[in-house]
Tab-separated table of C-alpha atoms in Angstrom:
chain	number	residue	atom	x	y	z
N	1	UNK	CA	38.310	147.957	153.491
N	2	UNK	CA	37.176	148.435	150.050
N	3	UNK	CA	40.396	149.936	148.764
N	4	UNK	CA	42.358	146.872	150.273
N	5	UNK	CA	39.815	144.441	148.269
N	6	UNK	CA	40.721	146.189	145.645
N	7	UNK	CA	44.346	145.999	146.005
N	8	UNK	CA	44.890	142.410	146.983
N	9	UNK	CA	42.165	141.877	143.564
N	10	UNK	CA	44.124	143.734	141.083
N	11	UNK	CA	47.776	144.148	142.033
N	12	UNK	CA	48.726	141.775	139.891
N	13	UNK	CA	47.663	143.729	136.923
N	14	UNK	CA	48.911	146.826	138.050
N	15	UNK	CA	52.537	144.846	138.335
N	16	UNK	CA	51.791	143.973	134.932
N	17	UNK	CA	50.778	147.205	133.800
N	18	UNK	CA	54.417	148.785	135.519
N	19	UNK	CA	56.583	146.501	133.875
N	20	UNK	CA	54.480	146.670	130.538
N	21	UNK	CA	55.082	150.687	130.778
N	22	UNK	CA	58.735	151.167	131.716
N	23	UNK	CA	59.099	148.187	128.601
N	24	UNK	CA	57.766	151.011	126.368
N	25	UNK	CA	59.596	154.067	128.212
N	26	UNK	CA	63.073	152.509	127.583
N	27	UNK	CA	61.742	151.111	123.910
N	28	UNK	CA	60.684	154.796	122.967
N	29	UNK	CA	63.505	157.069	125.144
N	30	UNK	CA	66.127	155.209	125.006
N	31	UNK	CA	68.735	155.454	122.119
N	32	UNK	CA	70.983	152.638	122.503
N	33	UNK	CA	70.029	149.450	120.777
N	34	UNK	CA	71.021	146.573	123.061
N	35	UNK	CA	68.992	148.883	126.039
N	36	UNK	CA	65.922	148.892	124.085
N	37	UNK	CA	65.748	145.226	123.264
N	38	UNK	CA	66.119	144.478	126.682
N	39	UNK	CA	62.977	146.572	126.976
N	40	UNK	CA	61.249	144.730	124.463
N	41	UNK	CA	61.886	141.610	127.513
N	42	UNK	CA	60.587	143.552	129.792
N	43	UNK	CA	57.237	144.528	128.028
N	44	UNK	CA	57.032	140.752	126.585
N	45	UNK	CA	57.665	138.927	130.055
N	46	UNK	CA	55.076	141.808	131.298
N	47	UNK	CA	52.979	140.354	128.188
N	48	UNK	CA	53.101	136.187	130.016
N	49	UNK	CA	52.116	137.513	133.731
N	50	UNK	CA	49.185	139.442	131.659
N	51	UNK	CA	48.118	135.691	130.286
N	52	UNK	CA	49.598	133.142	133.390
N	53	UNK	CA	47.456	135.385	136.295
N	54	UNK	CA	43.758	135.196	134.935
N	55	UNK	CA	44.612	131.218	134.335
N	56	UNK	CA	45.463	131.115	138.680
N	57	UNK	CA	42.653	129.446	140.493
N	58	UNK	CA	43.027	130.075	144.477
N	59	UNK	CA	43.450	126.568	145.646
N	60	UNK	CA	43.968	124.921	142.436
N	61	UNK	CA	47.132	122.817	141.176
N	62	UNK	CA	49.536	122.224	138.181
N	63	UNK	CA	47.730	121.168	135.798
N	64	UNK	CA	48.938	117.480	135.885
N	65	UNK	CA	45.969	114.901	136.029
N	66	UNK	CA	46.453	112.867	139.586
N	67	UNK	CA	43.919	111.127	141.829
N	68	UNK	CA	44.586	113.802	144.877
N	69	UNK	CA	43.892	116.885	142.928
N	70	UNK	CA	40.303	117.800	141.597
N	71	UNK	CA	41.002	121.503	140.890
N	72	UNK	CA	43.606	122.384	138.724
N	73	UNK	CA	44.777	125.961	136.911
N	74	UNK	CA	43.717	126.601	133.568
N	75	UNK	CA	46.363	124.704	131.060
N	76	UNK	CA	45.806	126.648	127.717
N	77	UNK	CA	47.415	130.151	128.974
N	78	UNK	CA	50.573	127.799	129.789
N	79	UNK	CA	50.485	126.121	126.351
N	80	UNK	CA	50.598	129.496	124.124
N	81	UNK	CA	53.083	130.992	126.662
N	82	UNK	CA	55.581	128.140	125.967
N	83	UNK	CA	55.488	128.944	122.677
N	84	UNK	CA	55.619	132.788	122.934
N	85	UNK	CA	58.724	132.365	125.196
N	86	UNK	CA	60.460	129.999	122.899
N	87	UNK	CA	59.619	132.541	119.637
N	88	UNK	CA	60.708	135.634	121.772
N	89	UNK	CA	64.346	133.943	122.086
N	90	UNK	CA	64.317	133.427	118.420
N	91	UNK	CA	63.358	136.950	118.119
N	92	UNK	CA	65.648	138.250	120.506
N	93	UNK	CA	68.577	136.313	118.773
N	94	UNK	CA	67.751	138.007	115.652
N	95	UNK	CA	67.417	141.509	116.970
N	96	UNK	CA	70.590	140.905	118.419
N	97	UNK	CA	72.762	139.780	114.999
N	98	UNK	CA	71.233	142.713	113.493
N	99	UNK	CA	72.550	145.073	116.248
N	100	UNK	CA	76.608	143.557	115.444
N	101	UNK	CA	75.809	143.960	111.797
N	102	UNK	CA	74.719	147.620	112.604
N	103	UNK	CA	77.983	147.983	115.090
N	104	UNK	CA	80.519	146.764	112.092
N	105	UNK	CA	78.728	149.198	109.683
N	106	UNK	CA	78.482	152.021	111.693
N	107	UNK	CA	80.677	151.957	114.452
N	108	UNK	CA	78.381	152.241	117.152
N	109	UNK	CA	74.672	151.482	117.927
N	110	UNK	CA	73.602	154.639	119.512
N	111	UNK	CA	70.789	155.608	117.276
N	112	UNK	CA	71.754	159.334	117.900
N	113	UNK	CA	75.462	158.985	116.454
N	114	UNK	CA	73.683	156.913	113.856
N	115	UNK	CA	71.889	159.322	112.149
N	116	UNK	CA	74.573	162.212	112.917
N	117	UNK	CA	76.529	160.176	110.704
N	118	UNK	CA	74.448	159.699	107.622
N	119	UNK	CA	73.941	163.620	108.150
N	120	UNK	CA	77.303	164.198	108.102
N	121	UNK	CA	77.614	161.832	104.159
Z	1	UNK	CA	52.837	140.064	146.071
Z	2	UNK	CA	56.482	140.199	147.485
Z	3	UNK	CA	57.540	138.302	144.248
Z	4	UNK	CA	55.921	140.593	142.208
Z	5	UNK	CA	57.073	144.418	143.876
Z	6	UNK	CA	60.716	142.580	143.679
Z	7	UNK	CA	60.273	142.439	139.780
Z	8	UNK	CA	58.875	145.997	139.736
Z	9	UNK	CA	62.270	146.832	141.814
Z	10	UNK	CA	64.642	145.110	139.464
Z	11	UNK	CA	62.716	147.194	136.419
Z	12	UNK	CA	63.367	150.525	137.919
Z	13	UNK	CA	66.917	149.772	138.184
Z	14	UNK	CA	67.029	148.342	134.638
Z	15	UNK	CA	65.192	151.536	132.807
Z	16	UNK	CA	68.174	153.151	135.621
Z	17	UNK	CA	71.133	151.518	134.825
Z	18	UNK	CA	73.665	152.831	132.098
Z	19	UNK	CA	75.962	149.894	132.244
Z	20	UNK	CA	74.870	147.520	129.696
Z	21	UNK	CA	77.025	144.820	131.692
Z	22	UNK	CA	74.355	145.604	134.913
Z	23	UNK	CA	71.816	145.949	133.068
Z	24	UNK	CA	71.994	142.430	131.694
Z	25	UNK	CA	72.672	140.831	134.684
Z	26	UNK	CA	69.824	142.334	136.312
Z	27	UNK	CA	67.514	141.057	132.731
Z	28	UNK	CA	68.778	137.429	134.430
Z	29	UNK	CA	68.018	137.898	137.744
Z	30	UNK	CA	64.551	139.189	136.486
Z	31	UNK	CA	64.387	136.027	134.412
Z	32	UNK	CA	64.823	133.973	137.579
Z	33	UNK	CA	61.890	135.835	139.538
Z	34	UNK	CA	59.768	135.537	137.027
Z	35	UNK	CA	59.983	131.755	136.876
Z	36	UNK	CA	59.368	131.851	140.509
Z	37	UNK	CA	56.413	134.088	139.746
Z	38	UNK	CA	54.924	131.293	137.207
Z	39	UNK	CA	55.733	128.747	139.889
Z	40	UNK	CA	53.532	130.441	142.019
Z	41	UNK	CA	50.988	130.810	139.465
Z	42	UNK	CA	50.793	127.143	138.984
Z	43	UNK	CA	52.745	127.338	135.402
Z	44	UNK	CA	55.402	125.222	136.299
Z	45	UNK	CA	56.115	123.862	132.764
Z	46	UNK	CA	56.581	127.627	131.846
Z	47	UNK	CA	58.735	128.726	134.883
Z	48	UNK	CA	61.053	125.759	133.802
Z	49	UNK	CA	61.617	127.346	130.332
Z	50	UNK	CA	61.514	130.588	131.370
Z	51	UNK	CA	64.630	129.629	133.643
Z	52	UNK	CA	66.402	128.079	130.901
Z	53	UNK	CA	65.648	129.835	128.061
Z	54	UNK	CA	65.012	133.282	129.711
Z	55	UNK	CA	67.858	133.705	132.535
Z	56	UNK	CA	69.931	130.933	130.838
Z	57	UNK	CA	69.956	131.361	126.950
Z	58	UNK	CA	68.596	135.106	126.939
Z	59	UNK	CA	71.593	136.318	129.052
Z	60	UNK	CA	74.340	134.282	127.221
Z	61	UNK	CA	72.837	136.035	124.198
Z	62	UNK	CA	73.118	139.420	125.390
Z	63	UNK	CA	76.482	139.197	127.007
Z	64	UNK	CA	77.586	138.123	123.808
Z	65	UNK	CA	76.182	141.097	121.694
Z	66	UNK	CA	78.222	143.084	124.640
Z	67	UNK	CA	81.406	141.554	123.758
Z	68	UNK	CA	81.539	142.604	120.064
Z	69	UNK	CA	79.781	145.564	120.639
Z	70	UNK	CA	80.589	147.954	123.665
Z	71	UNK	CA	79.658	148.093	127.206
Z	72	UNK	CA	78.334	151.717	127.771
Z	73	UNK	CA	75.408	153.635	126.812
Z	74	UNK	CA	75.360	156.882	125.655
Z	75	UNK	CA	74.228	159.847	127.612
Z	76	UNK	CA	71.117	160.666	125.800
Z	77	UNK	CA	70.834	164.229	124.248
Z	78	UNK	CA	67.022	164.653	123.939
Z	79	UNK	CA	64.971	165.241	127.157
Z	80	UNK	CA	62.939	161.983	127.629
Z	81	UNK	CA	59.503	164.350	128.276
Z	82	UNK	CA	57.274	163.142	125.623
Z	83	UNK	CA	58.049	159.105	126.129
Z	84	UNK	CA	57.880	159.427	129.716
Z	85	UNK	CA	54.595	161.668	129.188
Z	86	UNK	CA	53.374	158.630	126.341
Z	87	UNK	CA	54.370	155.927	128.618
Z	88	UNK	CA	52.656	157.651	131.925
Z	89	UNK	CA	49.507	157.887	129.697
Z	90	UNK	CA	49.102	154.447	128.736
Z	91	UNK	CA	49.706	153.601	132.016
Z	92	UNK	CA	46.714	155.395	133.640
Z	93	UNK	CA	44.558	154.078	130.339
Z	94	UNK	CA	45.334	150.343	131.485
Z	95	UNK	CA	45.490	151.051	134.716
Z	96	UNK	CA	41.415	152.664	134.420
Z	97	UNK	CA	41.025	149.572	132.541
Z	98	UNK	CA	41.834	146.876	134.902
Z	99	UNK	CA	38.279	147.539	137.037
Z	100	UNK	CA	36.840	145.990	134.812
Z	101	UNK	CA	38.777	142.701	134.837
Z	102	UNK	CA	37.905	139.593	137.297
Z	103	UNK	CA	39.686	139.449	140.895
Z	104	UNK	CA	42.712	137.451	140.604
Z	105	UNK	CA	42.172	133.913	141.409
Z	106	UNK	CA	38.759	133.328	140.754
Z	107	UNK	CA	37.616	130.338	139.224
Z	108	UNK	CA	34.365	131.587	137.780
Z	109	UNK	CA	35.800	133.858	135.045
Z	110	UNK	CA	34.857	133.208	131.295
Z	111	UNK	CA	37.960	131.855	130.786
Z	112	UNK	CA	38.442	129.317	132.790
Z	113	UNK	CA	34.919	128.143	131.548
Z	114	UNK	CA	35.342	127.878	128.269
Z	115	UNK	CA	37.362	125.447	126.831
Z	116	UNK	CA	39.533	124.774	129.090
Z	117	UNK	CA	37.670	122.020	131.398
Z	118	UNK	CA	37.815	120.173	127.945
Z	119	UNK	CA	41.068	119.528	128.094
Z	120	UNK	CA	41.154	118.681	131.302
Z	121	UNK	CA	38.351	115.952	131.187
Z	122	UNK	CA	39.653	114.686	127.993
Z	123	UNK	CA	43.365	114.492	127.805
Z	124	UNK	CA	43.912	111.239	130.084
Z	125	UNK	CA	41.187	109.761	127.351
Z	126	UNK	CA	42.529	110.827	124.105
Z	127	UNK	CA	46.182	110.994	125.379
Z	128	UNK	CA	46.959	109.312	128.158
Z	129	UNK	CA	49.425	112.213	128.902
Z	130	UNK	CA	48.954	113.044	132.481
Z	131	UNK	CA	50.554	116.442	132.423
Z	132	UNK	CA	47.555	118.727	130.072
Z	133	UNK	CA	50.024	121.054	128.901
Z	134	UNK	CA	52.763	118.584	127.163
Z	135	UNK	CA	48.893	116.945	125.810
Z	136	UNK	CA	47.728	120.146	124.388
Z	137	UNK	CA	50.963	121.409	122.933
Z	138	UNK	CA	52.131	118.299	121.200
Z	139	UNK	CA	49.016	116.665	120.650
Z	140	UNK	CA	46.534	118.641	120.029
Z	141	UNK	CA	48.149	121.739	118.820
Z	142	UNK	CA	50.169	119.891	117.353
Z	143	UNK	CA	50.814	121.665	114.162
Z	144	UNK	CA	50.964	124.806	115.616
Z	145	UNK	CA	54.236	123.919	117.445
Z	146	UNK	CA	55.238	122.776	113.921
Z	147	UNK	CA	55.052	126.297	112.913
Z	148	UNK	CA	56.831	127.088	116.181
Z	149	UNK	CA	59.699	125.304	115.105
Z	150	UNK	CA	59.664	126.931	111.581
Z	151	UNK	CA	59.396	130.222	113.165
Z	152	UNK	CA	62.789	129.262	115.114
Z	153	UNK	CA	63.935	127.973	112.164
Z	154	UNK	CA	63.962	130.378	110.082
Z	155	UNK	CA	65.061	132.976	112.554
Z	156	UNK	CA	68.129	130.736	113.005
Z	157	UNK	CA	68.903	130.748	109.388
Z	158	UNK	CA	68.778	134.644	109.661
Z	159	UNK	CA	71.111	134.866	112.207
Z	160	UNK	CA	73.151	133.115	110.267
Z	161	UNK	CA	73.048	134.631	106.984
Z	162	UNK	CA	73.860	138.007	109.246
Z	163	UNK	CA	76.782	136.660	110.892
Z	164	UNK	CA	78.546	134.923	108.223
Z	165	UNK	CA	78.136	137.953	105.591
Z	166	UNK	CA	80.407	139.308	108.620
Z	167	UNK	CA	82.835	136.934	108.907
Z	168	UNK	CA	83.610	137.000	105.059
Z	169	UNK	CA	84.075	140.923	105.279
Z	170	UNK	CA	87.542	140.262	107.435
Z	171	UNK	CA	89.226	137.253	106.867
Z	172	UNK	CA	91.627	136.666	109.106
Z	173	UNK	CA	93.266	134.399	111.988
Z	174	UNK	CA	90.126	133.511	113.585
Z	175	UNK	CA	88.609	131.979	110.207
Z	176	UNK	CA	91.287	129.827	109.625
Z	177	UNK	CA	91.127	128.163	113.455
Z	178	UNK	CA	87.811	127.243	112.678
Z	179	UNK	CA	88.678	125.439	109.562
Z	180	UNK	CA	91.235	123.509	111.652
């Protein structure tokens, strides 16, 4: 009973703490550029669940003021998430231009073949 | 819960996948959960740009990248030992560490304490914004979505400077359609 208390408590964060991980397997293993910024995604939208969850009140609402409600979620996780979300795109478009620039300079954006090359110079 | 062991699903067969093509897809259909996730978490403002800006924007992005880049990855050469080993590690770490944290869904946490009843009480005073979040991040924080904006900004005028120091290295056909 005790182990399923703790399960339904703090599966959340262990969700969190999978994608968070596999983010940083594919961000460290993997050689191929465009792979590892989708990585970076995963361990940044593992980063908003981390913030959202502890903001959850059981039987709460949207935080949008109305005469039914009385409990509502907490609002300031959402606020700072908004923004982290709208950065991480700007980010993301930015990684992104750099990996074509890398393409037309090297030829390819496997980091392997990468530095084979400037071995090779 | 169901939401949330589909998104761990869709992550194994993104760290799986060699197709970049897949693998992108799947990043959108990840997206999508997600925002379902935040519905479900009461952060419906957020679910509504992560929809958008996540699955929609994100993915357009990415497939673009694709396009003038290519569409397979590599077969790596190294043995991925030591990341999965690093990765594995952390993961017990946080893991160990999340005992410590409050249940999910309590309402008695110092979090939810602290400032935020604040805002809550005093938005429909000093804002007459119903909705706390749009009151808080345009109101209140004001300036800090300023610097948001700058942050975009600037990152736009990067991409920029990137792409165009491309387009003058080949000028050919395509340059001159634009000018048309």
């Amino acid at each position: 009973m005790d182990l399923l208390q703790a399960i339904v408590a703090h599966y959340n964060h262990w969700i969190i703490i999978f994608l968070m991980v596999s983010g940083l397997y594919i961000v460290v293993a993997r050689g191929n550029m465009i792979k590892k910024l989708v990585g970076l995604g995963l361990f940044q939208t593992s980063v908003y669940l981390l913030y959202l969850s502890p903001g959850k009140i059981l039987g709460g609402t949207p935080p949008i003021i109305s005469e039914q409600h009385t409990v509502y979620s907490n609002p300031l996780p959402h606020v700072l998430i908004l923004t982290a979300i709208v950065v991480g795109v700007a980010t993301l478009a930015l990684g992104l231009a750099l990996v074509v620039r890398i393409n037309e300079a090297f030829g390819t954006i496997e980091e392997d073949e990468i530095f084979a090359g400037e071995e090779d110079e | 819960m169901v939401l949330l062991t589909l998104l761990a699903a869709i992550t194994v067969g993104i760290v799986r996948m060699r197709n970049l093509f897949a693998v992108v897809v799947l990043g959108g259909i990840y997206s999508f959960l997600m925002a379902s996730v935040m519905i479900v978490l009461d952060a419906v403002d957020v679910a509504m740009t992560e929809a958008s800006v996540g699955a929609g924007i994100s993915t357009v992005l990415m497939l673009a990248a694709l396009h003038l880049t290519k569409t397979e990855e590599a077969v790596p050469t190294h043995t991925p030992l030591l990341p999965l080993f690093v990765a594995v590690a952390t993961g017990i770490v946080l893991v160990f560490g999340t005992f410590a944290l409050p249940s999910f869904g309590v309402a008695e946490t110092p979090m939810n304490m602290h400032v935020a009843p604040y805002y809550l009480q005093n938005s429909i005073p000093d804002t007459s914004v119903p909705n706390v979040v749009t009151s808080v991040l345009s109101s209140y924080r004001g300036f800090d979505t300023l610097g948001e904006t700058t942050v975009i900004f600037t990152a736009g005028i990067a991409v920029l400077m990137l792409l165009k120091g491309k387009r003058e290295l080949k000028p050919g056909p395509k340059r001159r359609r634009i000018r048309r």
